[in-house]
PDB file of N, CA and C in Angstrom:
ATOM      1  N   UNK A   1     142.749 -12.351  72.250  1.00  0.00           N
ATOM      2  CA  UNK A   1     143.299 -12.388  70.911  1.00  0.00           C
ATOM      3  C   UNK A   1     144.804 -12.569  71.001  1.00  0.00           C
ATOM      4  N   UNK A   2     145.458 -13.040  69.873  1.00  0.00           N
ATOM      5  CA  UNK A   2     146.977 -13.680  70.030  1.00  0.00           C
ATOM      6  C   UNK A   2     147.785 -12.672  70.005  1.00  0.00           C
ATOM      7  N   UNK A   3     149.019 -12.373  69.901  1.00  0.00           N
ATOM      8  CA  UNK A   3     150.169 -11.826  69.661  1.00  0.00           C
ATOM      9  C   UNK A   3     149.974 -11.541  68.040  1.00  0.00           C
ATOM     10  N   UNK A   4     150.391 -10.151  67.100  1.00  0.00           N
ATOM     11  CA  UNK A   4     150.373 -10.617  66.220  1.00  0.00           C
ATOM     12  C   UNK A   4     151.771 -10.653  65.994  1.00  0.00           C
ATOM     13  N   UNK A   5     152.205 -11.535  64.695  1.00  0.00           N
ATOM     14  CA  UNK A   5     153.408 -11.750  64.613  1.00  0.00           C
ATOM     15  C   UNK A   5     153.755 -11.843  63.114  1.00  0.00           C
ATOM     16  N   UNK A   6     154.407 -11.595  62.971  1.00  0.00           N
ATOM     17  CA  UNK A   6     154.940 -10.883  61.233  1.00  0.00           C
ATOM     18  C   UNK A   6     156.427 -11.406  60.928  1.00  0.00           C
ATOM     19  N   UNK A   7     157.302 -11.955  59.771  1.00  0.00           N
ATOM     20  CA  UNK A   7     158.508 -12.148  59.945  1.00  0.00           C
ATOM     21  C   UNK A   7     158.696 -11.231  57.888  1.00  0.00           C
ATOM     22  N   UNK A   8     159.888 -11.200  58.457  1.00  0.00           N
ATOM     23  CA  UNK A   8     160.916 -10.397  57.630  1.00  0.00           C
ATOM     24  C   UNK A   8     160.807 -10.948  56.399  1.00  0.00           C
ATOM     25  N   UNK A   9     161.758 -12.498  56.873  1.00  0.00           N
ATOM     26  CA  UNK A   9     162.370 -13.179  55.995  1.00  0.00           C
ATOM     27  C   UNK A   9     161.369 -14.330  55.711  1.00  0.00           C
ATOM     28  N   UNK A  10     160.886 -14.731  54.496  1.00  0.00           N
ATOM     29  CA  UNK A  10     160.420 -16.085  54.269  1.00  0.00           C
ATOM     30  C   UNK A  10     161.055 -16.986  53.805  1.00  0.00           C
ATOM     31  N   UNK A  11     161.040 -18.372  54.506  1.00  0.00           N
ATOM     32  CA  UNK A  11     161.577 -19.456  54.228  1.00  0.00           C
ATOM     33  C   UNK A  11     160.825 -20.730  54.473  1.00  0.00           C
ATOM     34  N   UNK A  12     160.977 -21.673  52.900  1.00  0.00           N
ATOM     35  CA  UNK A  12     160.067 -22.394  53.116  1.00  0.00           C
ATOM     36  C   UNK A  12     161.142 -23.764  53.550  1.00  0.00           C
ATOM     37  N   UNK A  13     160.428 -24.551  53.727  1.00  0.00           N
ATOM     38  CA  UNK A  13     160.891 -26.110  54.438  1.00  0.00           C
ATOM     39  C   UNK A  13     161.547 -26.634  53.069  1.00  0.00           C
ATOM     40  N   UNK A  14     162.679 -27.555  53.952  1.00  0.00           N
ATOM     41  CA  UNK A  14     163.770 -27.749  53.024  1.00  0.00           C
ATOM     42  C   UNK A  14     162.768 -28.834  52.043  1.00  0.00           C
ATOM     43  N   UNK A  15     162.024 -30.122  52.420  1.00  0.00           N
ATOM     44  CA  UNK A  15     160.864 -30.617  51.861  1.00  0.00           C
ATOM     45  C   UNK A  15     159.837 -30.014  50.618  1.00  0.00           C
ATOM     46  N   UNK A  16     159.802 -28.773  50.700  1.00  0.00           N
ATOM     47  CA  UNK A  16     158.652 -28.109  50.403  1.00  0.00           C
ATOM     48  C   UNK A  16     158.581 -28.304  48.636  1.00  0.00           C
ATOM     49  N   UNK A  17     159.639 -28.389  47.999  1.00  0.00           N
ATOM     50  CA  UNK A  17     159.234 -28.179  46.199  1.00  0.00           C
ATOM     51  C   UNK A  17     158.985 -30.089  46.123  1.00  0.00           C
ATOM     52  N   UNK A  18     159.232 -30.878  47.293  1.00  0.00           N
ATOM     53  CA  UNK A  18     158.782 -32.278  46.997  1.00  0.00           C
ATOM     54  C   UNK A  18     157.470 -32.810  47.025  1.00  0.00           C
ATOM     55  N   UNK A  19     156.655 -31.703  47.974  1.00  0.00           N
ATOM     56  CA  UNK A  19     155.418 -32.073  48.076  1.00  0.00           C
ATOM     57  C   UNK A  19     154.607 -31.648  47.452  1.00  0.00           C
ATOM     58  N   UNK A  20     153.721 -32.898  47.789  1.00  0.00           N
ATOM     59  CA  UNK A  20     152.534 -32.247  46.344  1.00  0.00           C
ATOM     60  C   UNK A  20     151.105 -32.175  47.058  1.00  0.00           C
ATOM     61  N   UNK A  21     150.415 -32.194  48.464  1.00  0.00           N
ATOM     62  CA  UNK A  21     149.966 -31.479  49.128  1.00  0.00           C
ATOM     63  C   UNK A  21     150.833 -31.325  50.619  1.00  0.00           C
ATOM     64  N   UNK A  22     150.169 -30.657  51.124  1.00  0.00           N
ATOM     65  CA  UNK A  22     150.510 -29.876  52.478  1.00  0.00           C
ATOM     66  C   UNK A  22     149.460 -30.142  53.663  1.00  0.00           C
ATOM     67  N   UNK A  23     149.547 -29.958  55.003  1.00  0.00           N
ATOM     68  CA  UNK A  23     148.567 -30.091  55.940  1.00  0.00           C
ATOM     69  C   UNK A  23     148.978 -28.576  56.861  1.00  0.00           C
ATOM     70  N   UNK A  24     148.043 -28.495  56.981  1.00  0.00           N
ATOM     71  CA  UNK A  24     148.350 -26.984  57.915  1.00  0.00           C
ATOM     72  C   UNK A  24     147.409 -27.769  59.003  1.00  0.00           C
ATOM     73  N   UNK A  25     148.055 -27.308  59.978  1.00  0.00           N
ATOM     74  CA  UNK A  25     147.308 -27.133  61.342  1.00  0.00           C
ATOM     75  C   UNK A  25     147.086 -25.908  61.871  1.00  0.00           C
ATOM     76  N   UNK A  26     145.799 -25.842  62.559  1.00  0.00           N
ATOM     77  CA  UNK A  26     145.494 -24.509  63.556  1.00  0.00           C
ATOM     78  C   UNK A  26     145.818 -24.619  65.244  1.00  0.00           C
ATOM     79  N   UNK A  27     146.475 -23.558  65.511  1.00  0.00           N
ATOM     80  CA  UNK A  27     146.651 -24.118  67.025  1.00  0.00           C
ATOM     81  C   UNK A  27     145.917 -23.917  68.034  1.00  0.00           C
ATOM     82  N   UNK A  28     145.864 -24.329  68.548  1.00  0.00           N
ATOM     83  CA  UNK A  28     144.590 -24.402  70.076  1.00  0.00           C
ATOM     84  C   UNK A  28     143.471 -25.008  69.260  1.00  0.00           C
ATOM     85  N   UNK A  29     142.894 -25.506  68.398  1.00  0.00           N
ATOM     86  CA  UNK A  29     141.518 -26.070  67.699  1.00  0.00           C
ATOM     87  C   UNK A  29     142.345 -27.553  66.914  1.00  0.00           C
ATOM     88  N   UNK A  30     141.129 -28.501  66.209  1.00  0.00           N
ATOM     89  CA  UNK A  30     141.126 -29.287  65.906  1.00  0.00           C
ATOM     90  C   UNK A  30     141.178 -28.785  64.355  1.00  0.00           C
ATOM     91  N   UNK A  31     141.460 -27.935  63.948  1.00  0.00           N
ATOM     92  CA  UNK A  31     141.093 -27.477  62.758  1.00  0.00           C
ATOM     93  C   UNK A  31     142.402 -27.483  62.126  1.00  0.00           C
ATOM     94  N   UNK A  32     142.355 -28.424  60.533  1.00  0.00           N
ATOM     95  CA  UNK A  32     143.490 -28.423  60.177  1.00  0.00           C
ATOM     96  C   UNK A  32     142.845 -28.674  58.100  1.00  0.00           C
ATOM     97  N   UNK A  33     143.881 -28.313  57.242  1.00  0.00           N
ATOM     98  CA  UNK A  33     143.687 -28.684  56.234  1.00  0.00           C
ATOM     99  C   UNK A  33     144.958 -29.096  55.268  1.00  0.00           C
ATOM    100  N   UNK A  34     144.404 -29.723  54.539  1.00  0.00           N
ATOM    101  CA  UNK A  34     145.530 -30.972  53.546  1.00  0.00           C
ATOM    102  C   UNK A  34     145.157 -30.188  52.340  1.00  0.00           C
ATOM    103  N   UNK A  35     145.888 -29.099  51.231  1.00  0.00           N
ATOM    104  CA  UNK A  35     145.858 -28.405  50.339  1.00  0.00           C
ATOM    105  C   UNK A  35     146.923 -28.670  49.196  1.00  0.00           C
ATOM    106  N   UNK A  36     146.794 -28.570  47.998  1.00  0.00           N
ATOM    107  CA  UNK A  36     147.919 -28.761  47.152  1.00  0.00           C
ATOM    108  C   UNK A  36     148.864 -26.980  47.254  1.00  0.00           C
ATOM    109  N   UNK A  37     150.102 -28.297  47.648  1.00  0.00           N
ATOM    110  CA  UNK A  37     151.436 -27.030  47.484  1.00  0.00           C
ATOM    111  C   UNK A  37     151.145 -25.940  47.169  1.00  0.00           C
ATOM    112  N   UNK A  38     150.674 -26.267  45.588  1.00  0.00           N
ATOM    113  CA  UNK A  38     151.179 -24.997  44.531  1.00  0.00           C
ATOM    114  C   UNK A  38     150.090 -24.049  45.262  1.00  0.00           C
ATOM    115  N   UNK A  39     149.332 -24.151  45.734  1.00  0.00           N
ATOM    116  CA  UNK A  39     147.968 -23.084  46.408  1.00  0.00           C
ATOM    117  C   UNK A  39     148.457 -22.148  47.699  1.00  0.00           C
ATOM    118  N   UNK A  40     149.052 -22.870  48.434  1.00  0.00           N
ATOM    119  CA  UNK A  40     149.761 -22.323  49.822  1.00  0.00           C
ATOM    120  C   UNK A  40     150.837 -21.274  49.527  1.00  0.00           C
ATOM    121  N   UNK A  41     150.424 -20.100  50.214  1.00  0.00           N
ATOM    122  CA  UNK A  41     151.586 -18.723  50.123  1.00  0.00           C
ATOM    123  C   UNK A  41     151.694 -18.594  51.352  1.00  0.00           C
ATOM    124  N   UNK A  42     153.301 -18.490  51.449  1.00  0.00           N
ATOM    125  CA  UNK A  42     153.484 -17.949  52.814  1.00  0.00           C
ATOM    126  C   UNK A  42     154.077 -15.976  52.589  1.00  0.00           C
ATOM    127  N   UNK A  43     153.153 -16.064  53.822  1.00  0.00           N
ATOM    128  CA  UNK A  43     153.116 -14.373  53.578  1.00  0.00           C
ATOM    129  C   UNK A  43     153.636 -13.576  55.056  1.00  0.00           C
ATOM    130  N   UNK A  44     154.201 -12.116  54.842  1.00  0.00           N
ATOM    131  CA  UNK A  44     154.731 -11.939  56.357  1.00  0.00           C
ATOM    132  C   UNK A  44     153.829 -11.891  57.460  1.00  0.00           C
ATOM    133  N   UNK A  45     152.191 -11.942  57.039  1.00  0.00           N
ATOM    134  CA  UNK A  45     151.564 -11.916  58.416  1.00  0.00           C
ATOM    135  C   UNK A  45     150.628 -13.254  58.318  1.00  0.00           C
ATOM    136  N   UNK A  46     151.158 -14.271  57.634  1.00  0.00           N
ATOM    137  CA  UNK A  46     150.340 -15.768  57.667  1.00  0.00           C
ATOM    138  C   UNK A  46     150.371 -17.036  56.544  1.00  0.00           C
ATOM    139  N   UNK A  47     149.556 -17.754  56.614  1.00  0.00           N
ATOM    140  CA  UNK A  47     149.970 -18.552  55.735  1.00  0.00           C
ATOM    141  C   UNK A  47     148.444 -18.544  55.053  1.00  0.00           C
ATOM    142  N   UNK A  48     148.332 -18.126  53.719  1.00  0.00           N
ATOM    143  CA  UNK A  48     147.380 -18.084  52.576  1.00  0.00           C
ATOM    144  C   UNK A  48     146.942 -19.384  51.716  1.00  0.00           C
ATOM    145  N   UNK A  49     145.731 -20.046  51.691  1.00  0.00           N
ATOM    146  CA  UNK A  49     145.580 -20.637  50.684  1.00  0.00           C
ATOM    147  C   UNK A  49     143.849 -20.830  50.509  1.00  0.00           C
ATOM    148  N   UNK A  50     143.401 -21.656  49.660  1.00  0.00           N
ATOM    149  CA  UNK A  50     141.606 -21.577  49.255  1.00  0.00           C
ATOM    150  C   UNK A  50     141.235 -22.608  50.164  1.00  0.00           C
ATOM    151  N   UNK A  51     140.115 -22.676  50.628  1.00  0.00           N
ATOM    152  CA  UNK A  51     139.619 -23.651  51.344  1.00  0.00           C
ATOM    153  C   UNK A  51     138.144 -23.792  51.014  1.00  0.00           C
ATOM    154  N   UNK A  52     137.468 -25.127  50.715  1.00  0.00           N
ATOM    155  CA  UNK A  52     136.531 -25.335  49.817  1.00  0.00           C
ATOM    156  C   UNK A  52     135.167 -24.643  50.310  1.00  0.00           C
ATOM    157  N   UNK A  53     134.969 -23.670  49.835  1.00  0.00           N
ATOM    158  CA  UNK A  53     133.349 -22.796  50.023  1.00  0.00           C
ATOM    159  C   UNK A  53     133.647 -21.643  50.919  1.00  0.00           C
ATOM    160  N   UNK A  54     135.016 -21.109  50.109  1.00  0.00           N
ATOM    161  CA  UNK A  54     135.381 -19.785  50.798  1.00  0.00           C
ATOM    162  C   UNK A  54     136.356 -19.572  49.593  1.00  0.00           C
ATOM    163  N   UNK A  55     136.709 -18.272  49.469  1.00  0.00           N
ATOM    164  CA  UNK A  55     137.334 -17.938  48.209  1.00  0.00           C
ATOM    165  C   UNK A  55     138.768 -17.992  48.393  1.00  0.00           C
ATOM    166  N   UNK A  56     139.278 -17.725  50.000  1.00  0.00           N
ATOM    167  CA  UNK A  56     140.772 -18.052  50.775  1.00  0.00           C
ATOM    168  C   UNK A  56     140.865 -17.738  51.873  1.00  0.00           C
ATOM    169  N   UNK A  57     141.818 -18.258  52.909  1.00  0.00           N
ATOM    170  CA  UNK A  57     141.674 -17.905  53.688  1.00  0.00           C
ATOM    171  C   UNK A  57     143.251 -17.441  54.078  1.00  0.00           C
ATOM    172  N   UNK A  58     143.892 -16.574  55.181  1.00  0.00           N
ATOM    173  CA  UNK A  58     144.483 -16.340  55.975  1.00  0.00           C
ATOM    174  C   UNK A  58     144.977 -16.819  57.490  1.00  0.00           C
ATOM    175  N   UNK A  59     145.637 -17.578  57.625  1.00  0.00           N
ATOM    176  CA  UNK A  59     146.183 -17.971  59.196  1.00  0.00           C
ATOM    177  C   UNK A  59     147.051 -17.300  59.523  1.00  0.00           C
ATOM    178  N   UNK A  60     146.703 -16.300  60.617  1.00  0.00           N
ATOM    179  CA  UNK A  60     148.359 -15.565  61.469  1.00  0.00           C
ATOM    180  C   UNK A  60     149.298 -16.736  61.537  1.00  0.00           C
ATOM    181  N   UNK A  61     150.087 -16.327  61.338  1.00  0.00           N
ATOM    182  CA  UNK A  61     151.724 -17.114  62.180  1.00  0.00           C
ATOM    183  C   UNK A  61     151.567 -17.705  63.172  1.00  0.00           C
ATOM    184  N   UNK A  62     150.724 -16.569  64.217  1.00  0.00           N
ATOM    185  CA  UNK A  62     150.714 -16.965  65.819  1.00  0.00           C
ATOM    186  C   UNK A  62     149.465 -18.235  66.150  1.00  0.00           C
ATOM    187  N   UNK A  63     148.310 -18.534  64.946  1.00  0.00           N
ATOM    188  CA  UNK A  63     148.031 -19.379  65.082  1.00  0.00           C
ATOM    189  C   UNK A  63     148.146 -20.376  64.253  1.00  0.00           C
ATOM    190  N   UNK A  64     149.211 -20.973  63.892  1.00  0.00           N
ATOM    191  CA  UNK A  64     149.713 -22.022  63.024  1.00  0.00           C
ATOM    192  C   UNK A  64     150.206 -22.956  64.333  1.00  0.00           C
ATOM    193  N   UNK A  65     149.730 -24.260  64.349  1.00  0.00           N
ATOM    194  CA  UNK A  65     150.555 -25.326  65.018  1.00  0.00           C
ATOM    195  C   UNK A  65     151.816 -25.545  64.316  1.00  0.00           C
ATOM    196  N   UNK A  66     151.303 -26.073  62.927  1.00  0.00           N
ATOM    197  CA  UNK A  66     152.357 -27.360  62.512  1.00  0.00           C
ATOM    198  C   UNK A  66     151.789 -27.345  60.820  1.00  0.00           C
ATOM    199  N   UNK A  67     153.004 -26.719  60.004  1.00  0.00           N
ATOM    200  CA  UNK A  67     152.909 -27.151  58.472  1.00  0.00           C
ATOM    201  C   UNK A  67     153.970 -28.582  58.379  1.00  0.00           C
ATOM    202  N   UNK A  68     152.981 -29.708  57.563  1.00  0.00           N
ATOM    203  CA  UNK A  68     153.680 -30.177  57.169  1.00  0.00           C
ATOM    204  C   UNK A  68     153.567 -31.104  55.856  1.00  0.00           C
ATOM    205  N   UNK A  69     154.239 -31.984  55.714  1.00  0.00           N
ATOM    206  CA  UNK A  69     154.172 -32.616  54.348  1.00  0.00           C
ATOM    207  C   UNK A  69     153.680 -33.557  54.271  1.00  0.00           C
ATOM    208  N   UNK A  70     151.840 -33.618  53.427  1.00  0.00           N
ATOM    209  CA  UNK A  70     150.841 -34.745  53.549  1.00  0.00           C
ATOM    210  C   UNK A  70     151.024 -35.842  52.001  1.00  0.00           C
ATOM    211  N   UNK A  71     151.653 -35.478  51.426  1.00  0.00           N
ATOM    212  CA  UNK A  71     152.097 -36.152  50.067  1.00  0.00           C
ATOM    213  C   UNK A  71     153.321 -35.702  49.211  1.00  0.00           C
TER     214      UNK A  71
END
């Protein structure tokens, strides 16, 4: 199991009020999702949003590859 990892301060990407979805990646897996902005919370122990036939989900920090900007 990973490190867990928690931050203080949240800060989102200087990009972030331009986009109008998002792609999260998972790290070490092929597993990634393309979500609208307004859905995605970043929180001190992950990044929050719905994913279709689950009510939401949670990603630690420690397993996030790569947020970035899909539109």
């Amino acid at each position: 199991m990973g490190q867990l990892v928690t931050v203080s301060t949240i800060e989102y990407p200087a990009w972030w009020n331009g986009a109008t979805t998002v792609k999260v990646t998972q790290q070490n897996t092929s597993l990634n999702y393309t979500v609208s902005r307004s859905t995605v919370e970043f929180l001190p122990q992950g990044v929050s949003f719905p994913v279709p036939n689950q009510d939401e989900t949670l990603i630690p920090w420690w397993n996030i590859d790569n947020i970035q900007k899909a539109s």
